[in-house]
Amino acid sequence: MAESLNVSGNSKKEKYESLLPQINALIDGEPDFIANLSNIMSALKYGMDFFWVGIYFVKGNQLVLGPFQGPVACTRISLGKGVCGTAWKEKRTIIVDDVDQFPGHIACSSLSKSEIVLPGFDKNGELTFILDVDSEVLANFDETDKHYLEQVMKLISRCAN
Ligand code: SME
């Protein structure tokens, strides 16, 4: 296993292209889902220099905080609440350029300005987790993030229990 990541490139696309194979190598051969998620959160935060990156698990009628990197965050989110609860309810990726403009946005940190939230599915196609990525910069996320983070979600789904 690599001791540290080496993310190269100037553009966002180049950074993701460099990071993705390293994420793959990081989880290769390790069957433990939480261990893999934990390392992937670290790889994303430090590889892409995000403010906050984390997983929420679907547990009953709520999302419950899972492995993350960044400041402490809210523990539970209800269906349809905030960006995460909306992505869960609508089963789709949501990009928010300015969190203050998103009705019902849940502010875990006043430093977070924009975010992208992606739904995650288990091997049976059930939505069982959510990935939330936050930035201190307005409009930080675009179709490039969506494309590559959806690739990461596919990797995660493959090792989901
Ligand atoms: N902002 C999210 C809540 C989670 S935190 O940002 C970590 C939302 O509105 O769903």
PDB file of N, CA, C and O and ligand atoms in Angstrom, residues 51-54 56 63 65 68 71-78 81-87 96 99 102-109 112 114-115 117 130 132-134, ligand 1:
ATOM      1  N   PHE A  51     -12.422  21.167   1.605  1.00  0.00           N
ATOM      2  CA  PHE A  51     -12.601  21.618   2.990  1.00  0.00           C
ATOM      3  C   PHE A  51     -13.135  20.493   3.875  1.00  0.00           C
ATOM      4  O   PHE A  51     -12.686  20.293   5.008  1.00  0.00           O
ATOM      5  N   TRP A  52     -14.114  19.763   3.351  1.00  0.00           N
ATOM      6  CA  TRP A  52     -14.741  18.680   4.124  1.00  0.00           C
ATOM      7  C   TRP A  52     -15.202  17.602   3.145  1.00  0.00           C
ATOM      8  O   TRP A  52     -15.783  17.913   2.101  1.00  0.00           O
ATOM      9  N   VAL A  53     -14.925  16.349   3.474  1.00  0.00           N
ATOM     10  CA  VAL A  53     -15.355  15.222   2.645  1.00  0.00           C
ATOM     11  C   VAL A  53     -15.875  14.136   3.567  1.00  0.00           C
ATOM     12  O   VAL A  53     -15.171  13.739   4.503  1.00  0.00           O
ATOM     13  N   GLY A  54     -17.080  13.659   3.343  1.00  0.00           N
ATOM     14  CA  GLY A  54     -17.564  12.614   4.236  1.00  0.00           C
ATOM     15  C   GLY A  54     -18.716  11.806   3.683  1.00  0.00           C
ATOM     16  O   GLY A  54     -19.363  12.174   2.700  1.00  0.00           O
ATOM     17  N   TYR A  56     -22.353   9.799   4.562  1.00  0.00           N
ATOM     18  CA  TYR A  56     -23.506   9.586   5.444  1.00  0.00           C
ATOM     19  C   TYR A  56     -24.153   8.263   5.028  1.00  0.00           C
ATOM     20  O   TYR A  56     -24.356   8.014   3.831  1.00  0.00           O
ATOM     21  N   LEU A  63     -30.094   9.935   7.599  1.00  0.00           N
ATOM     22  CA  LEU A  63     -28.693   9.739   7.225  1.00  0.00           C
ATOM     23  C   LEU A  63     -27.877   9.905   8.503  1.00  0.00           C
ATOM     24  O   LEU A  63     -28.130  10.835   9.278  1.00  0.00           O
ATOM     25  N   LEU A  65     -23.907  10.127  10.106  1.00  0.00           N
ATOM     26  CA  LEU A  65     -22.515  10.433   9.757  1.00  0.00           C
ATOM     27  C   LEU A  65     -21.619   9.198   9.796  1.00  0.00           C
ATOM     28  O   LEU A  65     -21.692   8.396  10.726  1.00  0.00           O
ATOM     29  N   PHE A  68     -15.253  10.531   7.731  1.00  0.00           N
ATOM     30  CA  PHE A  68     -15.100  11.840   7.093  1.00  0.00           C
ATOM     31  C   PHE A  68     -13.744  12.432   7.433  1.00  0.00           C
ATOM     32  O   PHE A  68     -13.066  11.959   8.336  1.00  0.00           O
ATOM     33  N   PRO A  71     -13.646  19.374   9.660  1.00  0.00           N
ATOM     34  CA  PRO A  71     -14.220  19.758  10.954  1.00  0.00           C
ATOM     35  C   PRO A  71     -15.419  18.885  11.338  1.00  0.00           C
ATOM     36  O   PRO A  71     -16.047  18.272  10.456  1.00  0.00           O
ATOM     37  N   VAL A  72     -15.735  18.866  12.629  1.00  0.00           N
ATOM     38  CA  VAL A  72     -16.879  18.077  13.097  1.00  0.00           C
ATOM     39  C   VAL A  72     -18.142  18.495  12.342  1.00  0.00           C
ATOM     40  O   VAL A  72     -18.300  19.654  11.956  1.00  0.00           O
ATOM     41  N   ALA A  73     -19.050  17.533  12.137  1.00  0.00           N
ATOM     42  CA  ALA A  73     -20.232  17.790  11.312  1.00  0.00           C
ATOM     43  C   ALA A  73     -21.494  17.291  12.008  1.00  0.00           C
ATOM     44  O   ALA A  73     -21.418  16.554  12.994  1.00  0.00           O
ATOM     45  N   CYS A  74     -22.653  17.681  11.467  1.00  0.00           N
ATOM     46  CA  CYS A  74     -23.904  17.218  12.061  1.00  0.00           C
ATOM     47  C   CYS A  74     -24.014  15.702  11.888  1.00  0.00           C
ATOM     48  O   CYS A  74     -23.585  15.136  10.874  1.00  0.00           O
ATOM     49  N   THR A  75     -24.568  15.049  12.890  1.00  0.00           N
ATOM     50  CA  THR A  75     -24.563  13.587  12.947  1.00  0.00           C
ATOM     51  C   THR A  75     -25.702  12.966  12.150  1.00  0.00           C
ATOM     52  O   THR A  75     -25.525  11.939  11.508  1.00  0.00           O
ATOM     53  N   ARG A  76     -26.898  13.607  12.219  1.00  0.00           N
ATOM     54  CA  ARG A  76     -28.071  13.001  11.571  1.00  0.00           C
ATOM     55  C   ARG A  76     -28.780  14.005  10.661  1.00  0.00           C
ATOM     56  O   ARG A  76     -28.926  15.173  11.016  1.00  0.00           O
ATOM     57  N   ILE A  77     -29.246  13.518   9.505  1.00  0.00           N
ATOM     58  CA  ILE A  77     -29.976  14.349   8.545  1.00  0.00           C
ATOM     59  C   ILE A  77     -31.213  13.560   8.094  1.00  0.00           C
ATOM     60  O   ILE A  77     -31.105  12.383   7.723  1.00  0.00           O
ATOM     61  N   SER A  78     -32.367  14.216   8.122  1.00  0.00           N
ATOM     62  CA  SER A  78     -33.604  13.529   7.729  1.00  0.00           C
ATOM     63  C   SER A  78     -33.814  13.558   6.219  1.00  0.00           C
ATOM     64  O   SER A  78     -33.282  14.435   5.518  1.00  0.00           O
ATOM     65  N   LYS A  81     -34.066  16.725   3.833  1.00  0.00           N
ATOM     66  CA  LYS A  81     -33.516  17.914   4.502  1.00  0.00           C
ATOM     67  C   LYS A  81     -32.108  18.228   3.990  1.00  0.00           C
ATOM     68  O   LYS A  81     -31.285  17.325   3.802  1.00  0.00           O
ATOM     69  N   GLY A  82     -31.845  19.520   3.807  1.00  0.00           N
ATOM     70  CA  GLY A  82     -30.522  19.943   3.354  1.00  0.00           C
ATOM     71  C   GLY A  82     -30.180  19.375   1.986  1.00  0.00           C
ATOM     72  O   GLY A  82     -31.022  18.769   1.313  1.00  0.00           O
ATOM     73  N   VAL A  83     -28.925  19.578   1.603  1.00  0.00           N
ATOM     74  CA  VAL A  83     -28.492  19.085   0.287  1.00  0.00           C
ATOM     75  C   VAL A  83     -28.393  17.557   0.319  1.00  0.00           C
ATOM     76  O   VAL A  83     -28.843  16.871  -0.613  1.00  0.00           O
ATOM     77  N   CYS A  84     -27.858  17.034   1.419  1.00  0.00           N
ATOM     78  CA  CYS A  84     -27.697  15.572   1.524  1.00  0.00           C
ATOM     79  C   CYS A  84     -29.046  14.854   1.512  1.00  0.00           C
ATOM     80  O   CYS A  84     -29.237  13.879   0.773  1.00  0.00           O
ATOM     81  N   GLY A  85     -29.985  15.358   2.325  1.00  0.00           N
ATOM     82  CA  GLY A  85     -31.305  14.726   2.393  1.00  0.00           C
ATOM     83  C   GLY A  85     -32.066  14.837   1.077  1.00  0.00           C
ATOM     84  O   GLY A  85     -32.870  13.954   0.737  1.00  0.00           O
ATOM     85  N   THR A  86     -31.796  15.907   0.327  1.00  0.00           N
ATOM     86  CA  THR A  86     -32.443  16.082  -0.979  1.00  0.00           C
ATOM     87  C   THR A  86     -31.846  15.127  -2.019  1.00  0.00           C
ATOM     88  O   THR A  86     -32.566  14.505  -2.804  1.00  0.00           O
ATOM     89  N   ALA A  87     -30.507  15.002  -2.007  1.00  0.00           N
ATOM     90  CA  ALA A  87     -29.851  14.066  -2.941  1.00  0.00           C
ATOM     91  C   ALA A  87     -30.317  12.640  -2.674  1.00  0.00           C
ATOM     92  O   ALA A  87     -30.503  11.843  -3.604  1.00  0.00           O
ATOM     93  N   VAL A  96     -24.207  22.547  -5.556  1.00  0.00           N
ATOM     94  CA  VAL A  96     -24.710  23.826  -5.023  1.00  0.00           C
ATOM     95  C   VAL A  96     -23.574  24.854  -5.084  1.00  0.00           C
ATOM     96  O   VAL A  96     -22.557  24.708  -4.409  1.00  0.00           O
ATOM     97  N   VAL A  99     -24.183  27.841  -0.993  1.00  0.00           N
ATOM     98  CA  VAL A  99     -25.038  27.125  -0.032  1.00  0.00           C
ATOM     99  C   VAL A  99     -26.088  28.038   0.602  1.00  0.00           C
ATOM    100  O   VAL A  99     -27.166  27.579   0.975  1.00  0.00           O
ATOM    101  N   PHE A 102     -29.379  27.754  -1.153  1.00  0.00           N
ATOM    102  CA  PHE A 102     -30.083  26.460  -1.219  1.00  0.00           C
ATOM    103  C   PHE A 102     -31.083  26.385  -0.066  1.00  0.00           C
ATOM    104  O   PHE A 102     -30.690  26.382   1.111  1.00  0.00           O
ATOM    105  N   PRO A 103     -32.393  26.325  -0.384  1.00  0.00           N
ATOM    106  CA  PRO A 103     -33.391  26.307   0.689  1.00  0.00           C
ATOM    107  C   PRO A 103     -33.182  25.115   1.625  1.00  0.00           C
ATOM    108  O   PRO A 103     -33.061  23.983   1.161  1.00  0.00           O
ATOM    109  N   GLY A 104     -33.088  25.400   2.919  1.00  0.00           N
ATOM    110  CA  GLY A 104     -32.962  24.321   3.901  1.00  0.00           C
ATOM    111  C   GLY A 104     -31.561  23.783   4.063  1.00  0.00           C
ATOM    112  O   GLY A 104     -31.364  22.751   4.722  1.00  0.00           O
ATOM    113  N   HIS A 105     -30.588  24.444   3.444  1.00  0.00           N
ATOM    114  CA  HIS A 105     -29.200  23.978   3.588  1.00  0.00           C
ATOM    115  C   HIS A 105     -28.826  23.867   5.072  1.00  0.00           C
ATOM    116  O   HIS A 105     -29.158  24.741   5.875  1.00  0.00           O
ATOM    117  N   ILE A 106     -28.155  22.772   5.419  1.00  0.00           N
ATOM    118  CA  ILE A 106     -27.727  22.559   6.806  1.00  0.00           C
ATOM    119  C   ILE A 106     -26.276  23.009   6.917  1.00  0.00           C
ATOM    120  O   ILE A 106     -25.383  22.416   6.298  1.00  0.00           O
ATOM    121  N   ALA A 107     -26.050  24.077   7.674  1.00  0.00           N
ATOM    122  CA  ALA A 107     -24.701  24.639   7.781  1.00  0.00           C
ATOM    123  C   ALA A 107     -23.956  23.993   8.938  1.00  0.00           C
ATOM    124  O   ALA A 107     -24.169  24.323  10.100  1.00  0.00           O
ATOM    125  N   CYS A 108     -23.090  23.028   8.616  1.00  0.00           N
ATOM    126  CA  CYS A 108     -22.255  22.416   9.664  1.00  0.00           C
ATOM    127  C   CYS A 108     -21.108  23.346   9.986  1.00  0.00           C
ATOM    128  O   CYS A 108     -20.628  23.368  11.109  1.00  0.00           O
ATOM    129  N   SER A 109     -20.644  24.110   8.989  1.00  0.00           N
ATOM    130  CA  SER A 109     -19.585  25.097   9.205  1.00  0.00           C
ATOM    131  C   SER A 109     -19.907  26.333   8.382  1.00  0.00           C
ATOM    132  O   SER A 109     -20.267  26.216   7.210  1.00  0.00           O
ATOM    133  N   SER A 112     -18.082  26.759   4.964  1.00  0.00           N
ATOM    134  CA  SER A 112     -18.440  26.032   3.749  1.00  0.00           C
ATOM    135  C   SER A 112     -19.299  26.912   2.849  1.00  0.00           C
ATOM    136  O   SER A 112     -20.312  27.451   3.270  1.00  0.00           O
ATOM    137  N   SER A 114     -19.710  26.157  -0.945  1.00  0.00           N
ATOM    138  CA  SER A 114     -20.337  25.412  -2.043  1.00  0.00           C
ATOM    139  C   SER A 114     -20.163  23.925  -1.775  1.00  0.00           C
ATOM    140  O   SER A 114     -19.294  23.524  -0.982  1.00  0.00           O
ATOM    141  N   GLU A 115     -21.006  23.106  -2.409  1.00  0.00           N
ATOM    142  CA  GLU A 115     -20.868  21.672  -2.166  1.00  0.00           C
ATOM    143  C   GLU A 115     -21.407  20.824  -3.296  1.00  0.00           C
ATOM    144  O   GLU A 115     -22.171  21.308  -4.150  1.00  0.00           O
ATOM    145  N   VAL A 117     -23.041  16.792  -3.647  1.00  0.00           N
ATOM    146  CA  VAL A 117     -23.498  15.609  -2.911  1.00  0.00           C
ATOM    147  C   VAL A 117     -23.899  14.538  -3.927  1.00  0.00           C
ATOM    148  O   VAL A 117     -24.631  14.827  -4.887  1.00  0.00           O
ATOM    149  N   ILE A 130     -24.327   8.324   1.108  1.00  0.00           N
ATOM    150  CA  ILE A 130     -24.239   9.619   0.413  1.00  0.00           C
ATOM    151  C   ILE A 130     -22.814  10.120   0.577  1.00  0.00           C
ATOM    152  O   ILE A 130     -22.224   9.950   1.654  1.00  0.00           O
ATOM    153  N   ASP A 132     -20.671  13.607   0.597  1.00  0.00           N
ATOM    154  CA  ASP A 132     -20.806  15.067   0.660  1.00  0.00           C
ATOM    155  C   ASP A 132     -19.411  15.675   0.606  1.00  0.00           C
ATOM    156  O   ASP A 132     -18.530  15.283   1.384  1.00  0.00           O
ATOM    157  N   VAL A 133     -19.194  16.593  -0.336  1.00  0.00           N
ATOM    158  CA  VAL A 133     -17.913  17.287  -0.438  1.00  0.00           C
ATOM    159  C   VAL A 133     -18.175  18.781  -0.367  1.00  0.00           C
ATOM    160  O   VAL A 133     -19.006  19.315  -1.118  1.00  0.00           O
ATOM    161  N   ASP A 134     -17.473  19.460   0.556  1.00  0.00           N
ATOM    162  CA  ASP A 134     -17.689  20.899   0.758  1.00  0.00           C
ATOM    163  C   ASP A 134     -16.423  21.693   0.435  1.00  0.00           C
ATOM    164  O   ASP A 134     -15.310  21.193   0.622  1.00  0.00           O
TER     165      ASP A 134
HETATM  166  N1  SME B   1     -24.438  20.878   4.224  1.00  0.00           N
HETATM  167  C1  SME B   1     -25.023  19.575   4.261  1.00  0.00           C
HETATM  168  C2  SME B   1     -24.947  18.982   5.627  1.00  0.00           C
HETATM  169  C3  SME B   1     -23.731  18.169   5.853  1.00  0.00           C
HETATM  170  S1  SME B   1     -22.367  19.075   6.154  1.00  0.00           S
HETATM  171  O1  SME B   1     -22.107  20.131   5.259  1.00  0.00           O
HETATM  172  C4  SME B   1     -21.052  18.169   6.480  1.00  0.00           C
HETATM  173  C5  SME B   1     -26.475  19.619   3.809  1.00  0.00           C
HETATM  174  O2  SME B   1     -27.087  20.655   3.681  1.00  0.00           O
HETATM  175  O3  SME B   1     -26.989  18.538   3.582  1.00  0.00           O
END
